[in-house]
PDB file of N, CA and C in Angstrom:
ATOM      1  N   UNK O   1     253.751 119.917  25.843  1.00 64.00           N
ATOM      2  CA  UNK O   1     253.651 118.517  26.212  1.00 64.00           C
ATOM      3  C   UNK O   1     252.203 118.116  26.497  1.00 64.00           C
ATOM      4  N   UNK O   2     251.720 119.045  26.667  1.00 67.00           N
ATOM      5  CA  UNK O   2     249.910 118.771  27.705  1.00 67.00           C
ATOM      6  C   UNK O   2     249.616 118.626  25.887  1.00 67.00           C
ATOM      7  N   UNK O   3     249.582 119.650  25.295  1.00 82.00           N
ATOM      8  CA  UNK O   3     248.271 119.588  24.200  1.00 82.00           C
ATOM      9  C   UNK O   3     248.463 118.178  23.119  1.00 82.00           C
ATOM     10  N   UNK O   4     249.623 117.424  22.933  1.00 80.00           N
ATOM     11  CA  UNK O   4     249.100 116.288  22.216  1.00 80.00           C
ATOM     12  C   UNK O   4     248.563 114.928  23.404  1.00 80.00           C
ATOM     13  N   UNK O   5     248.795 115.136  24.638  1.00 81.00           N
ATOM     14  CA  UNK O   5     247.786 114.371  25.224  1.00 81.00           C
ATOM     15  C   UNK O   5     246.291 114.875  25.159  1.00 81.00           C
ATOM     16  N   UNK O   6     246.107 116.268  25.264  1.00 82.00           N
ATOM     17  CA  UNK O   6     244.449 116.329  25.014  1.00 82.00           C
ATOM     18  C   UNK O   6     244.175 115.832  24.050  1.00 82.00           C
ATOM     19  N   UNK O   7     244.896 116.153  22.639  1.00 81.00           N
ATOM     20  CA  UNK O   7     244.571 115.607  21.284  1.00 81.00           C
ATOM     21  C   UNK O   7     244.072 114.421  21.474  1.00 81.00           C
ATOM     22  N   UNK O   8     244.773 113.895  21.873  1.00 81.00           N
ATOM     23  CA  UNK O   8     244.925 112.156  21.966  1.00 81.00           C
ATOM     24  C   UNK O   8     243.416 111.791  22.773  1.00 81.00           C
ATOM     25  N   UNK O   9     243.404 112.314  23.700  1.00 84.00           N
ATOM     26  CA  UNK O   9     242.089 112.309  24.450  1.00 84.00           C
ATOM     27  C   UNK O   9     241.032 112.486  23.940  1.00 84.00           C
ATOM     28  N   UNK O  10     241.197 113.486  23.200  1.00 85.00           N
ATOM     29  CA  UNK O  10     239.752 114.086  22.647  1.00 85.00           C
ATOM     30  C   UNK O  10     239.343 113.256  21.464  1.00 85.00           C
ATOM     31  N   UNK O  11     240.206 112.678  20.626  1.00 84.00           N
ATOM     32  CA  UNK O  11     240.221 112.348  19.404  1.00 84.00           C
ATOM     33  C   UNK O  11     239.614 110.707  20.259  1.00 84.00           C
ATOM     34  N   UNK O  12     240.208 110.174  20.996  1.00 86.00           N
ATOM     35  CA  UNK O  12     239.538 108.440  21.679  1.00 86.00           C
ATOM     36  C   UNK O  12     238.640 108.955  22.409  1.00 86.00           C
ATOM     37  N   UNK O  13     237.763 109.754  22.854  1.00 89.00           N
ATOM     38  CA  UNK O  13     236.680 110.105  23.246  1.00 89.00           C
ATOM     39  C   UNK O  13     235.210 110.510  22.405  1.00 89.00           C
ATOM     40  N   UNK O  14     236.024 110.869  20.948  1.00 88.00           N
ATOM     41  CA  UNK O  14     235.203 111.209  19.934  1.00 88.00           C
ATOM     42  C   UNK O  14     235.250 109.690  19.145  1.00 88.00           C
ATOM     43  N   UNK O  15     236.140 108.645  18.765  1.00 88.00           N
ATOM     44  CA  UNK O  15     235.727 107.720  18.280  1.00 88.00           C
ATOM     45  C   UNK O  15     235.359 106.308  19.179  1.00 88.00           C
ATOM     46  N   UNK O  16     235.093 106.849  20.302  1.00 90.00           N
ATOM     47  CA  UNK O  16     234.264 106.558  21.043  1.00 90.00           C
ATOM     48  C   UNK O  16     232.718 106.621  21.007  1.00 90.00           C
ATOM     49  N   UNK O  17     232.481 107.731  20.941  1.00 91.00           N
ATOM     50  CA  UNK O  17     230.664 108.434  20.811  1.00 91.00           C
ATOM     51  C   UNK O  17     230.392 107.840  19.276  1.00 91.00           C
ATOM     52  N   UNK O  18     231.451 107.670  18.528  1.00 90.00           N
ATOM     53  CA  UNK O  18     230.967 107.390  17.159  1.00 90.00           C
ATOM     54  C   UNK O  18     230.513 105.774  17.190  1.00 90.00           C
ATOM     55  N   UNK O  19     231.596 105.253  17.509  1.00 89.00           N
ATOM     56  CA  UNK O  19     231.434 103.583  17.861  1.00 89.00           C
ATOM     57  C   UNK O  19     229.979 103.237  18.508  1.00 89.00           C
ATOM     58  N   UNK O  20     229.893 104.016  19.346  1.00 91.00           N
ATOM     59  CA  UNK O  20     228.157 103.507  20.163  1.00 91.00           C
ATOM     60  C   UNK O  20     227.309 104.066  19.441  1.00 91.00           C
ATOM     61  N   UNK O  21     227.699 105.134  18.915  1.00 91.00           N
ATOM     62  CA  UNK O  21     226.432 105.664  18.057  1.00 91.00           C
ATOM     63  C   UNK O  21     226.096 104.754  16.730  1.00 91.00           C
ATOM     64  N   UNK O  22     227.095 104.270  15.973  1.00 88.00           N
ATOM     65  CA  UNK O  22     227.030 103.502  15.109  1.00 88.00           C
ATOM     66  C   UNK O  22     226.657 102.194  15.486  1.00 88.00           C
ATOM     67  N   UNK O  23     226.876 101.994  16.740  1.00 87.00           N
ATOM     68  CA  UNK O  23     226.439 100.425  16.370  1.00 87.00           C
ATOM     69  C   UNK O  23     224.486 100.310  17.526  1.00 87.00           C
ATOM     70  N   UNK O  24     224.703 101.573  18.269  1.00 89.00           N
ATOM     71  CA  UNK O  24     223.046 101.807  18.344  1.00 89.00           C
ATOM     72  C   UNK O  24     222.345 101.410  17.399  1.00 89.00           C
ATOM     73  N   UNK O  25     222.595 102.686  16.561  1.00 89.00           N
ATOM     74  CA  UNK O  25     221.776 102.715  14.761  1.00 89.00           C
ATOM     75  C   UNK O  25     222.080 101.262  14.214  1.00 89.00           C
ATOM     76  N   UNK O  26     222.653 100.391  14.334  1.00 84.00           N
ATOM     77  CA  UNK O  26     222.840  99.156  13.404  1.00 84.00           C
ATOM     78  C   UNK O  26     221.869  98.593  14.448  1.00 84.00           C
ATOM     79  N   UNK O  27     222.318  98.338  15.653  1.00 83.00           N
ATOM     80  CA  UNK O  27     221.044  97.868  16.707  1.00 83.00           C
ATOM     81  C   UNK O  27     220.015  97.680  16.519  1.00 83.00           C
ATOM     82  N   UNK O  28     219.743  99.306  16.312  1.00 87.00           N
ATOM     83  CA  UNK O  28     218.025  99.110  16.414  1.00 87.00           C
ATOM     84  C   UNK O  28     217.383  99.323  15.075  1.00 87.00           C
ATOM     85  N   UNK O  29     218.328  99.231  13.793  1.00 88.00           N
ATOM     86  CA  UNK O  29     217.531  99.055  12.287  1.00 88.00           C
ATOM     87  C   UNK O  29     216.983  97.526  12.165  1.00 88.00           C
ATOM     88  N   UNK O  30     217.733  96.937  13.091  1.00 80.00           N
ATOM     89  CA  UNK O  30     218.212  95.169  12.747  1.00 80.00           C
ATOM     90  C   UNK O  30     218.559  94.580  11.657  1.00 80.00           C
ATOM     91  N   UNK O  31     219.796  95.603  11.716  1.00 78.00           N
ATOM     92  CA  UNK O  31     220.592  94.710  10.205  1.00 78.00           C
ATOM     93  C   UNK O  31     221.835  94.148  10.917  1.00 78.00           C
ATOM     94  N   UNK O  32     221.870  92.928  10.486  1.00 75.00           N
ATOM     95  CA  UNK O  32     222.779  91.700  10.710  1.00 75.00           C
ATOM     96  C   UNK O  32     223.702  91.600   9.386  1.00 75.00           C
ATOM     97  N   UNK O  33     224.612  91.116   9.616  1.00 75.00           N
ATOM     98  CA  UNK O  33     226.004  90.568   8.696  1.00 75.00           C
ATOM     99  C   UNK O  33     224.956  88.857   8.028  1.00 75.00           C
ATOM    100  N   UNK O  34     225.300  88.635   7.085  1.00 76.00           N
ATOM    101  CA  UNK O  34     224.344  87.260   6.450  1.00 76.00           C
ATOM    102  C   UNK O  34     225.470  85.882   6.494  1.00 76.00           C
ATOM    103  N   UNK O  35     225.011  85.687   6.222  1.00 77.00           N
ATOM    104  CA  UNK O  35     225.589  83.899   6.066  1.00 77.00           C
ATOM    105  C   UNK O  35     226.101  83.963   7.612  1.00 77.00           C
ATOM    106  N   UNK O  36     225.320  83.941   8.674  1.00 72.00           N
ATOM    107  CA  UNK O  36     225.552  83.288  10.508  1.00 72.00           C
ATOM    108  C   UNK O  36     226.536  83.944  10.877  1.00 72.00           C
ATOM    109  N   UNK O  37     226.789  85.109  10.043  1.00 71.00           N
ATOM    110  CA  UNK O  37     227.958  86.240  11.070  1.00 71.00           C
ATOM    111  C   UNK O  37     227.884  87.215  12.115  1.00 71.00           C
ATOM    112  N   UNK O  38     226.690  86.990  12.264  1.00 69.00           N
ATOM    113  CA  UNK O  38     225.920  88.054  13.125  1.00 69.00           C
ATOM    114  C   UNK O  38     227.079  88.259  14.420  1.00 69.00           C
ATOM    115  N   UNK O  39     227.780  87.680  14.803  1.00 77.00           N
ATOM    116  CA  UNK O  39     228.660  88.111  15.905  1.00 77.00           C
ATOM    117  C   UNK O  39     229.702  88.866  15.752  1.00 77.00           C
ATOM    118  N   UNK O  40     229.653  89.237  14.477  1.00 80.00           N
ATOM    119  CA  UNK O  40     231.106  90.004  13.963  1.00 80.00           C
ATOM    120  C   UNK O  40     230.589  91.660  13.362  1.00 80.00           C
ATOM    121  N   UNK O  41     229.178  92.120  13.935  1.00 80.00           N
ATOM    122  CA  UNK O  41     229.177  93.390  14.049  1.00 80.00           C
ATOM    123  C   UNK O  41     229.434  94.335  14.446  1.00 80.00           C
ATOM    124  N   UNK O  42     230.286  93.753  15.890  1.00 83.00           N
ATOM    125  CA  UNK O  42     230.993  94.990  16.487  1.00 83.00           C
ATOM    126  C   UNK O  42     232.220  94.842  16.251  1.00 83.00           C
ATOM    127  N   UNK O  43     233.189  93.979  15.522  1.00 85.00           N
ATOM    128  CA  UNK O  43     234.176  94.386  15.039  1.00 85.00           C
ATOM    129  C   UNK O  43     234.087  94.730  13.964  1.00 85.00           C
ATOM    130  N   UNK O  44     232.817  94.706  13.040  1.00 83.00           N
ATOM    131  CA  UNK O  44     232.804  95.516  12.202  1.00 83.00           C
ATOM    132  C   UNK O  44     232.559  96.863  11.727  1.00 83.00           C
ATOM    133  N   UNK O  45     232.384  96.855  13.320  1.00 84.00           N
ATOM    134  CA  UNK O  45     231.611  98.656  13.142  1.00 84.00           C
ATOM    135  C   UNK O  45     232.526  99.209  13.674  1.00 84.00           C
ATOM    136  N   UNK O  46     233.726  98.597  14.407  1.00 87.00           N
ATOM    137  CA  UNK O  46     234.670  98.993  15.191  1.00 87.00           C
ATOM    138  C   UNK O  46     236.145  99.271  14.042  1.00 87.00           C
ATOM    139  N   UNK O  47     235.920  98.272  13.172  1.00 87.00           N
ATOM    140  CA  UNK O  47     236.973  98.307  12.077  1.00 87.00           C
ATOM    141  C   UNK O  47     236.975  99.801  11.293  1.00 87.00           C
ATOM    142  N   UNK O  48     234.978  99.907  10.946  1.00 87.00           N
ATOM    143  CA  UNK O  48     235.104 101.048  10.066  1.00 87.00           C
ATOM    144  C   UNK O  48     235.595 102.202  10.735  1.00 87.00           C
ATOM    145  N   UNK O  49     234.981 102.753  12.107  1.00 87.00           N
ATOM    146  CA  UNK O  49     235.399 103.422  12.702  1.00 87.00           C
ATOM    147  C   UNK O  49     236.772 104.144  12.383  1.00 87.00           C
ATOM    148  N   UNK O  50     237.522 102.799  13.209  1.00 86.00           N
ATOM    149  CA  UNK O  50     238.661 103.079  12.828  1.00 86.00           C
ATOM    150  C   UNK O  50     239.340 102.825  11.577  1.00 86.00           C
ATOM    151  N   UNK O  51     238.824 102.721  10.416  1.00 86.00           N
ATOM    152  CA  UNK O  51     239.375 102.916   9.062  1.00 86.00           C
ATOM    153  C   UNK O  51     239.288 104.349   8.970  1.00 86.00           C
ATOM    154  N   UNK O  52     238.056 104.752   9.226  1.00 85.00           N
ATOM    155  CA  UNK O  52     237.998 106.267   8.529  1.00 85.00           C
ATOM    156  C   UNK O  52     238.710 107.420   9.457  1.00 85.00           C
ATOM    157  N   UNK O  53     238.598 107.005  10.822  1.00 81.00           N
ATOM    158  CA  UNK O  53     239.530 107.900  11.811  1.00 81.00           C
ATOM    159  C   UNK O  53     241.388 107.899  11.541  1.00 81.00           C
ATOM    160  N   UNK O  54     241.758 106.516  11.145  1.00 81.00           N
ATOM    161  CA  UNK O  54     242.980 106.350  10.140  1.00 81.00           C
ATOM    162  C   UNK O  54     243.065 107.318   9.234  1.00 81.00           C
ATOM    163  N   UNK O  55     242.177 107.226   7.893  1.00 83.00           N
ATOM    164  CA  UNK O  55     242.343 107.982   7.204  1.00 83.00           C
ATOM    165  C   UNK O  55     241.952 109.148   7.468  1.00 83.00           C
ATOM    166  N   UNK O  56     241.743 109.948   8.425  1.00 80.00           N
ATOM    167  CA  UNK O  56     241.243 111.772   8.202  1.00 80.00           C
ATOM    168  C   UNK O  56     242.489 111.896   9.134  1.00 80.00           C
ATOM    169  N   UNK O  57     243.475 111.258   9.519  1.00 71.00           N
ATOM    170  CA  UNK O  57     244.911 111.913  10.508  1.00 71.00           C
ATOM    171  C   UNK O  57     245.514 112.450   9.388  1.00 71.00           C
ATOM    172  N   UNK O  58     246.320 113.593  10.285  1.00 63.00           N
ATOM    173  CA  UNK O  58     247.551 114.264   8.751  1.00 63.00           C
ATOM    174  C   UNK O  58     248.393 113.710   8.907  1.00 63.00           C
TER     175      UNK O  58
END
């Protein structure tokens, strides 16, 4: 019963570190979304995130 709560833990703790790390690096390159979207980078970095953490589950 304990080990798919660590899973669970470990796995939202790791796409966690990824999320800040990714959107650091977008931060401080200063790349913006174009045509005045600039406010929709952290759901976009938040989307990919979790697209690719979606796809690598079995």
């Amino acid at each position: 019963m304990v080990k798919p709560l660590w899973l669970a833990f470990r796995a939202a703790v790791i796409a966690t570190a990824v999320f800040w790390a990714l959107l650091t690096i977008v931060d401080k390159s200063g790349w913006q979304i174009p045509y005045g979207l600039s406010g929709l980078t952290e759901p976009l970095v938040f989307f990919v995130v979790f697209f690719f953490g979606v796809m690598m589950a079995k």
